[in-house]
Short mmCIF file of the C-alpha atoms (twelve columns), coordinates in Angstrom:
data_MODEL
# 
_entry.id   MODEL 
# 
loop_
_atom_site.group_PDB 
_atom_site.id 
_atom_site.type_symbol 
_atom_site.label_atom_id 
_atom_site.label_alt_id 
_atom_site.label_comp_id 
_atom_site.label_asym_id 
_atom_site.label_seq_id 
_atom_site.Cartn_x 
_atom_site.Cartn_y 
_atom_site.Cartn_z 
_atom_site.pdbx_PDB_model_num 
ATOM 1   C CA . MET A 1   15.834  -19.452 -21.730 1 
ATOM 2   C CA . PRO A 2   15.676  -16.953 -18.853 1 
ATOM 3   C CA . GLU A 3   12.242  -16.319 -17.379 1 
ATOM 4   C CA . ASN A 4   10.617  -13.021 -18.331 1 
ATOM 5   C CA . ARG A 5   9.781   -11.296 -15.073 1 
ATOM 6   C CA . THR A 6   7.272   -8.528  -14.478 1 
ATOM 7   C CA . THR A 7   7.732   -5.698  -12.013 1 
ATOM 8   C CA . ALA A 8   4.605   -4.586  -10.186 1 
ATOM 9   C CA . ASP A 9   4.646   -1.224  -8.424  1 
ATOM 10  C CA . PHE A 10  2.457   -1.295  -5.318  1 
ATOM 11  C CA . TRP A 11  1.424   1.906   -3.528  1 
ATOM 12  C CA . PHE A 12  0.230   1.478   0.045   1 
ATOM 13  C CA . ASP A 13  -0.618  3.360   3.203   1 
ATOM 14  C CA . PRO A 14  0.364   1.159   6.170   1 
ATOM 15  C CA . LEU A 15  -2.754  2.303   8.013   1 
ATOM 16  C CA . CYS A 16  -5.208  0.748   5.536   1 
ATOM 17  C CA . PRO A 17  -6.344  -2.807  6.392   1 
ATOM 18  C CA . TRP A 18  -7.589  -3.432  2.849   1 
ATOM 19  C CA . ALA A 19  -4.266  -2.463  1.306   1 
ATOM 20  C CA . TRP A 20  -2.669  -4.814  3.824   1 
ATOM 21  C CA . MET A 21  -4.833  -7.692  2.620   1 
ATOM 22  C CA . THR A 22  -3.914  -6.975  -0.994  1 
ATOM 23  C CA . SER A 23  -0.220  -6.679  -0.159  1 
ATOM 24  C CA . ARG A 24  -0.208  -10.157 1.395   1 
ATOM 25  C CA . TRP A 25  -1.819  -11.435 -1.812  1 
ATOM 26  C CA . MET A 26  0.981   -9.831  -3.816  1 
ATOM 27  C CA . LEU A 27  3.539   -11.735 -1.731  1 
ATOM 28  C CA . GLU A 28  1.685   -14.908 -2.693  1 
ATOM 29  C CA . VAL A 29  1.731   -13.829 -6.347  1 
ATOM 30  C CA . GLU A 30  5.527   -13.479 -6.177  1 
ATOM 31  C CA . LYS A 31  5.682   -17.178 -5.250  1 
ATOM 32  C CA . VAL A 32  3.517   -18.457 -8.105  1 
ATOM 33  C CA . ARG A 33  4.123   -16.016 -10.947 1 
ATOM 34  C CA . PRO A 34  7.317   -14.354 -12.290 1 
ATOM 35  C CA . VAL A 35  6.477   -11.063 -10.550 1 
ATOM 36  C CA . ASP A 36  8.646   -8.784  -8.423  1 
ATOM 37  C CA . VAL A 37  6.935   -6.163  -6.259  1 
ATOM 38  C CA . ARG A 38  8.351   -2.670  -5.732  1 
ATOM 39  C CA . TRP A 39  6.824   -1.140  -2.637  1 
ATOM 40  C CA . LYS A 40  5.900   2.550   -2.715  1 
ATOM 41  C CA . VAL A 41  3.994   4.810   -0.343  1 
ATOM 42  C CA . MET A 42  0.815   6.754   -0.804  1 
ATOM 43  C CA . SER A 43  -1.079  8.572   1.917   1 
ATOM 44  C CA . LEU A 44  -4.713  8.571   2.968   1 
ATOM 45  C CA . ALA A 45  -4.021  11.849  4.758   1 
ATOM 46  C CA . VAL A 46  -2.795  13.461  1.548   1 
ATOM 47  C CA . LEU A 47  -5.584  11.901  -0.509  1 
ATOM 48  C CA . ASN A 48  -8.255  13.350  1.767   1 
ATOM 49  C CA . GLU A 49  -6.658  16.590  2.940   1 
ATOM 50  C CA . ASN A 50  -8.981  18.734  0.790   1 
ATOM 51  C CA . LYS A 51  -12.062 16.625  1.580   1 
ATOM 52  C CA . LEU A 52  -12.061 16.597  5.370   1 
ATOM 53  C CA . ASP A 53  -15.451 18.324  5.505   1 
ATOM 54  C CA . GLU A 54  -16.930 15.496  3.437   1 
ATOM 55  C CA . VAL A 55  -15.894 12.568  5.641   1 
ATOM 56  C CA . SER A 56  -17.298 11.344  8.944   1 
ATOM 57  C CA . PRO A 57  -15.997 12.912  12.167  1 
ATOM 58  C CA . GLU A 58  -14.469 9.561   13.126  1 
ATOM 59  C CA . TYR A 59  -12.604 9.186   9.838   1 
ATOM 60  C CA . ARG A 60  -11.459 12.792  9.963   1 
ATOM 61  C CA . GLU A 61  -10.082 12.281  13.472  1 
ATOM 62  C CA . MET A 62  -8.199  9.195   12.256  1 
ATOM 63  C CA . LEU A 63  -6.740  11.073  9.293   1 
ATOM 64  C CA . GLU A 64  -5.617  13.998  11.422  1 
ATOM 65  C CA . THR A 65  -4.195  12.066  14.376  1 
ATOM 66  C CA . LYS A 66  -3.080  8.647   13.102  1 
ATOM 67  C CA . ALA A 67  -2.530  8.686   9.348   1 
ATOM 68  C CA . TRP A 68  0.617   10.809  9.048   1 
ATOM 69  C CA . GLY A 69  2.950   9.054   11.456  1 
ATOM 70  C CA . PRO A 70  3.362   5.551   10.004  1 
ATOM 71  C CA . VAL A 71  3.790   6.623   6.391   1 
ATOM 72  C CA . ARG A 72  6.261   9.351   7.380   1 
ATOM 73  C CA . VAL A 73  8.370   6.741   9.174   1 
ATOM 74  C CA . VAL A 74  8.357   4.485   6.104   1 
ATOM 75  C CA . VAL A 75  9.472   7.363   3.872   1 
ATOM 76  C CA . ALA A 76  12.204  8.341   6.325   1 
ATOM 77  C CA . ALA A 77  13.446  4.737   6.397   1 
ATOM 78  C CA . GLN A 78  13.470  4.634   2.600   1 
ATOM 79  C CA . GLN A 79  15.323  7.940   2.318   1 
ATOM 80  C CA . LEU A 80  17.934  7.070   4.941   1 
ATOM 81  C CA . HIS A 81  18.339  3.307   4.472   1 
ATOM 82  C CA . GLY A 82  17.346  2.513   0.902   1 
ATOM 83  C CA . GLU A 83  14.467  1.114   -1.132  1 
ATOM 84  C CA . GLU A 84  15.056  -2.433  0.057   1 
ATOM 85  C CA . VAL A 85  13.797  -1.685  3.574   1 
ATOM 86  C CA . VAL A 86  10.360  -0.455  2.479   1 
ATOM 87  C CA . GLY A 87  8.694   -3.830  1.965   1 
ATOM 88  C CA . LYS A 88  10.251  -5.307  5.094   1 
ATOM 89  C CA . LEU A 89  9.156   -2.396  7.255   1 
ATOM 90  C CA . TYR A 90  5.669   -2.449  5.753   1 
ATOM 91  C CA . THR A 91  5.355   -6.131  6.660   1 
ATOM 92  C CA . ALA A 92  6.483   -5.444  10.221  1 
ATOM 93  C CA . LEU A 93  4.144   -2.472  10.630  1 
ATOM 94  C CA . GLY A 94  1.161   -4.215  9.070   1 
ATOM 95  C CA . THR A 95  1.639   -7.355  11.147  1 
ATOM 96  C CA . ARG A 96  1.586   -5.300  14.328  1 
ATOM 97  C CA . PHE A 97  -1.128  -2.836  13.281  1 
ATOM 98  C CA . HIS A 98  -3.534  -5.350  11.759  1 
ATOM 99  C CA . ASN A 99  -2.748  -8.977  12.567  1 
ATOM 100 C CA . ASN A 100 -1.705  -8.337  16.168  1 
ATOM 101 C CA . GLY A 101 -4.299  -5.621  16.730  1 
ATOM 102 C CA . GLU A 102 -1.805  -3.136  18.163  1 
ATOM 103 C CA . GLY A 103 -2.975  -0.269  15.958  1 
ATOM 104 C CA . PRO A 104 -0.801  2.569   14.621  1 
ATOM 105 C CA . THR A 105 0.665   3.541   17.962  1 
ATOM 106 C CA . ARG A 106 4.130   4.929   18.560  1 
ATOM 107 C CA . GLU A 107 4.924   1.765   20.500  1 
ATOM 108 C CA . ALA A 108 3.894   -0.444  17.583  1 
ATOM 109 C CA . ILE A 109 5.964   1.614   15.146  1 
ATOM 110 C CA . SER A 110 8.998   1.384   17.444  1 
ATOM 111 C CA . ALA A 111 8.572   -2.370  17.777  1 
ATOM 112 C CA . ALA A 112 8.256   -2.767  13.999  1 
ATOM 113 C CA . LEU A 113 11.489  -0.849  13.474  1 
ATOM 114 C CA . ALA A 114 13.195  -3.193  15.925  1 
ATOM 115 C CA . ASP A 115 11.693  -6.207  14.146  1 
ATOM 116 C CA . VAL A 116 13.572  -5.336  10.951  1 
ATOM 117 C CA . GLY A 117 16.732  -4.000  12.566  1 
ATOM 118 C CA . LEU A 118 16.195  -0.329  11.763  1 
ATOM 119 C CA . PRO A 119 17.325  2.448   14.135  1 
ATOM 120 C CA . ALA A 120 14.912  3.245   16.949  1 
ATOM 121 C CA . GLU A 121 15.186  6.990   16.350  1 
ATOM 122 C CA . LEU A 122 13.307  6.634   13.049  1 
ATOM 123 C CA . VAL A 123 10.097  6.688   15.088  1 
ATOM 124 C CA . ASP A 124 10.695  10.386  15.709  1 
ATOM 125 C CA . TYR A 125 10.000  11.086  12.036  1 
ATOM 126 C CA . ALA A 126 6.332   10.274  12.688  1 
ATOM 127 C CA . ASP A 127 5.969   13.850  13.940  1 
ATOM 128 C CA . LYS A 128 8.265   15.538  11.415  1 
ATOM 129 C CA . ASP A 129 7.512   16.840  7.937   1 
ATOM 130 C CA . ILE A 130 11.136  16.616  6.795   1 
ATOM 131 C CA . TYR A 131 10.386  14.096  4.040   1 
ATOM 132 C CA . ASP A 132 6.829   15.181  3.236   1 
ATOM 133 C CA . THR A 133 7.977   16.400  -0.192  1 
ATOM 134 C CA . GLU A 134 9.171   12.884  -1.032  1 
ATOM 135 C CA . LEU A 135 6.016   11.384  0.495   1 
ATOM 136 C CA . ARG A 136 3.799   13.612  -1.611  1 
ATOM 137 C CA . ALA A 137 5.814   12.887  -4.757  1 
ATOM 138 C CA . SER A 138 5.424   9.144   -4.291  1 
ATOM 139 C CA . HIS A 139 1.718   9.560   -3.559  1 
ATOM 140 C CA . LYS A 140 1.251   11.698  -6.670  1 
ATOM 141 C CA . GLU A 141 3.087   9.209   -8.862  1 
ATOM 142 C CA . GLY A 142 0.648   6.480   -7.889  1 
ATOM 143 C CA . ILE A 143 -2.583  8.441   -7.771  1 
ATOM 144 C CA . ASP A 144 -1.891  10.174  -11.095 1 
ATOM 145 C CA . LYS A 145 -2.066  6.761   -12.726 1 
ATOM 146 C CA . VAL A 146 -5.609  6.026   -11.539 1 
ATOM 147 C CA . GLY A 147 -7.287  9.307   -10.570 1 
ATOM 148 C CA . GLN A 148 -8.341  10.994  -7.355  1 
ATOM 149 C CA . ASP A 149 -11.540 9.019   -6.728  1 
ATOM 150 C CA . VAL A 150 -9.820  5.851   -5.498  1 
ATOM 151 C CA . GLY A 151 -7.845  4.872   -2.440  1 
ATOM 152 C CA . THR A 152 -5.060  2.474   -1.522  1 
ATOM 153 C CA . PRO A 153 -3.669  0.189   -2.841  1 
ATOM 154 C CA . VAL A 154 -2.687  1.187   -6.363  1 
ATOM 155 C CA . ILE A 155 -0.890  -1.367  -8.544  1 
ATOM 156 C CA . SER A 156 0.907   -0.606  -11.810 1 
ATOM 157 C CA . VAL A 157 2.353   -3.119  -14.292 1 
ATOM 158 C CA . PRO A 158 3.531   -3.008  -17.910 1 
ATOM 159 C CA . ASP A 159 1.130   -4.406  -20.487 1 
ATOM 160 C CA . ALA A 160 2.109   -6.446  -23.551 1 
ATOM 161 C CA . ASP A 161 3.262   -3.270  -25.305 1 
ATOM 162 C CA . GLY A 162 5.301   -2.046  -22.338 1 
ATOM 163 C CA . GLU A 163 2.809   0.665   -21.417 1 
ATOM 164 C CA . GLN A 164 1.953   1.072   -17.743 1 
ATOM 165 C CA . VAL A 165 -1.468  -0.191  -16.696 1 
ATOM 166 C CA . ALA A 166 -2.571  0.866   -13.224 1 
ATOM 167 C CA . PHE A 167 -5.605  -0.010  -11.142 1 
ATOM 168 C CA . PHE A 168 -6.997  0.366   -7.634  1 
ATOM 169 C CA . GLY A 169 -7.305  -2.873  -5.697  1 
ATOM 170 C CA . PRO A 170 -8.177  -5.639  -5.904  1 
ATOM 171 C CA . VAL A 171 -10.019 -5.461  -2.587  1 
ATOM 172 C CA . VAL A 172 -10.239 -8.984  -1.207  1 
ATOM 173 C CA . THR A 173 -10.593 -10.930 2.031   1 
ATOM 174 C CA . PRO A 174 -9.241  -13.316 3.122   1 
ATOM 175 C CA . THR A 175 -5.941  -13.242 1.263   1 
ATOM 176 C CA . PRO A 176 -5.925  -15.750 -1.639  1 
ATOM 177 C CA . ARG A 177 -3.103  -18.255 -1.374  1 
ATOM 178 C CA . GLY A 178 -1.269  -20.468 -3.839  1 
ATOM 179 C CA . GLU A 179 -2.984  -21.081 -7.146  1 
ATOM 180 C CA . ALA A 180 -5.984  -18.991 -6.075  1 
ATOM 181 C CA . ALA A 181 -3.620  -16.029 -5.786  1 
ATOM 182 C CA . ALA A 182 -2.266  -16.775 -9.267  1 
ATOM 183 C CA . ARG A 183 -5.737  -16.948 -10.815 1 
ATOM 184 C CA . LEU A 184 -6.740  -13.615 -9.280  1 
ATOM 185 C CA . TRP A 185 -3.517  -12.049 -10.585 1 
ATOM 186 C CA . ASP A 186 -4.092  -13.390 -14.088 1 
ATOM 187 C CA . GLY A 187 -7.672  -12.145 -14.087 1 
ATOM 188 C CA . THR A 188 -6.710  -8.751  -12.713 1 
ATOM 189 C CA . LEU A 189 -4.158  -8.246  -15.470 1 
ATOM 190 C CA . LEU A 190 -6.693  -9.378  -18.052 1 
ATOM 191 C CA . VAL A 191 -9.329  -6.798  -17.142 1 
ATOM 192 C CA . ALA A 192 -6.793  -4.049  -16.403 1 
ATOM 193 C CA . SER A 193 -5.286  -4.523  -19.874 1 
ATOM 194 C CA . THR A 194 -8.650  -4.269  -21.643 1 
ATOM 195 C CA . PRO A 195 -8.940  -0.872  -23.407 1 
ATOM 196 C CA . GLY A 196 -11.750 1.189   -21.954 1 
ATOM 197 C CA . PHE A 197 -12.225 -1.035  -18.902 1 
ATOM 198 C CA . TYR A 198 -12.674 0.879   -15.650 1 
ATOM 199 C CA . GLU A 199 -14.409 -0.947  -12.847 1 
ATOM 200 C CA . ILE A 200 -15.901 -4.089  -11.362 1 
ATOM 201 C CA . LYS A 201 -17.353 -3.598  -7.906  1 
ATOM 202 C CA . ARG A 202 -19.781 -4.922  -5.326  1 
ATOM 203 C CA . THR A 203 -20.651 -3.953  -1.764  1 
ATOM 204 C CA . ARG A 204 -18.286 -5.308  0.863   1 
ATOM 205 C CA . THR A 205 -20.089 -7.631  3.276   1 
ATOM 206 C CA . ALA A 206 -17.089 -8.813  5.314   1 
ATOM 207 C CA . ALA A 207 -14.339 -7.121  7.279   1 
ATOM 208 C CA . PRO A 208 -10.660 -7.826  6.562   1 
ATOM 209 C CA . SER A 209 -9.739  -11.302 7.793   1 
ATOM 210 C CA . PHE A 210 -6.091  -11.349 8.890   1 
ATOM 211 C CA . GLU A 211 -5.619  -15.108 8.674   1 
# 
């Protein structure tokens, strides 16, 4: 009998270290559960564009100067080279931004494009709004499932009745591996599929660990 596989939609902003941690967990989940991830973009810049007066000066500066470029490049790559490049490019960007400590620089974006064999000129889309309509549409698709008072990542899966269940997170560090990744996935689906369930949360006491 063929295995019943589940598709999980995963919305990310390549700038976010916590989304990066969760995305590496999802790659582990693909190894230990019949799950296929579809990578989609959301944007911290879009999420916060009407709340800039409410955030710290440092976070506002990051949103205004660093947040647009990487996600615009991912959307341009998706529009010009297909859905299959999104996850690969995200892995290359995140490895350079977070694991290697290069940050979201133009040089790091260019190197990530080279890592996955994409054209170097895609880096120029970091400063262009050509595909912002598509970026905003993808962002809206994800955030509409969970509400405005969350961030990235957003994950959406079908429940037992085929209805989409979406949630923010999980936020975790370090990335669970192997059977630990499977247990967290099973538990996440359990609580996300419970009618009326909204949130489990505690204060973060550790920074992302890019092991």
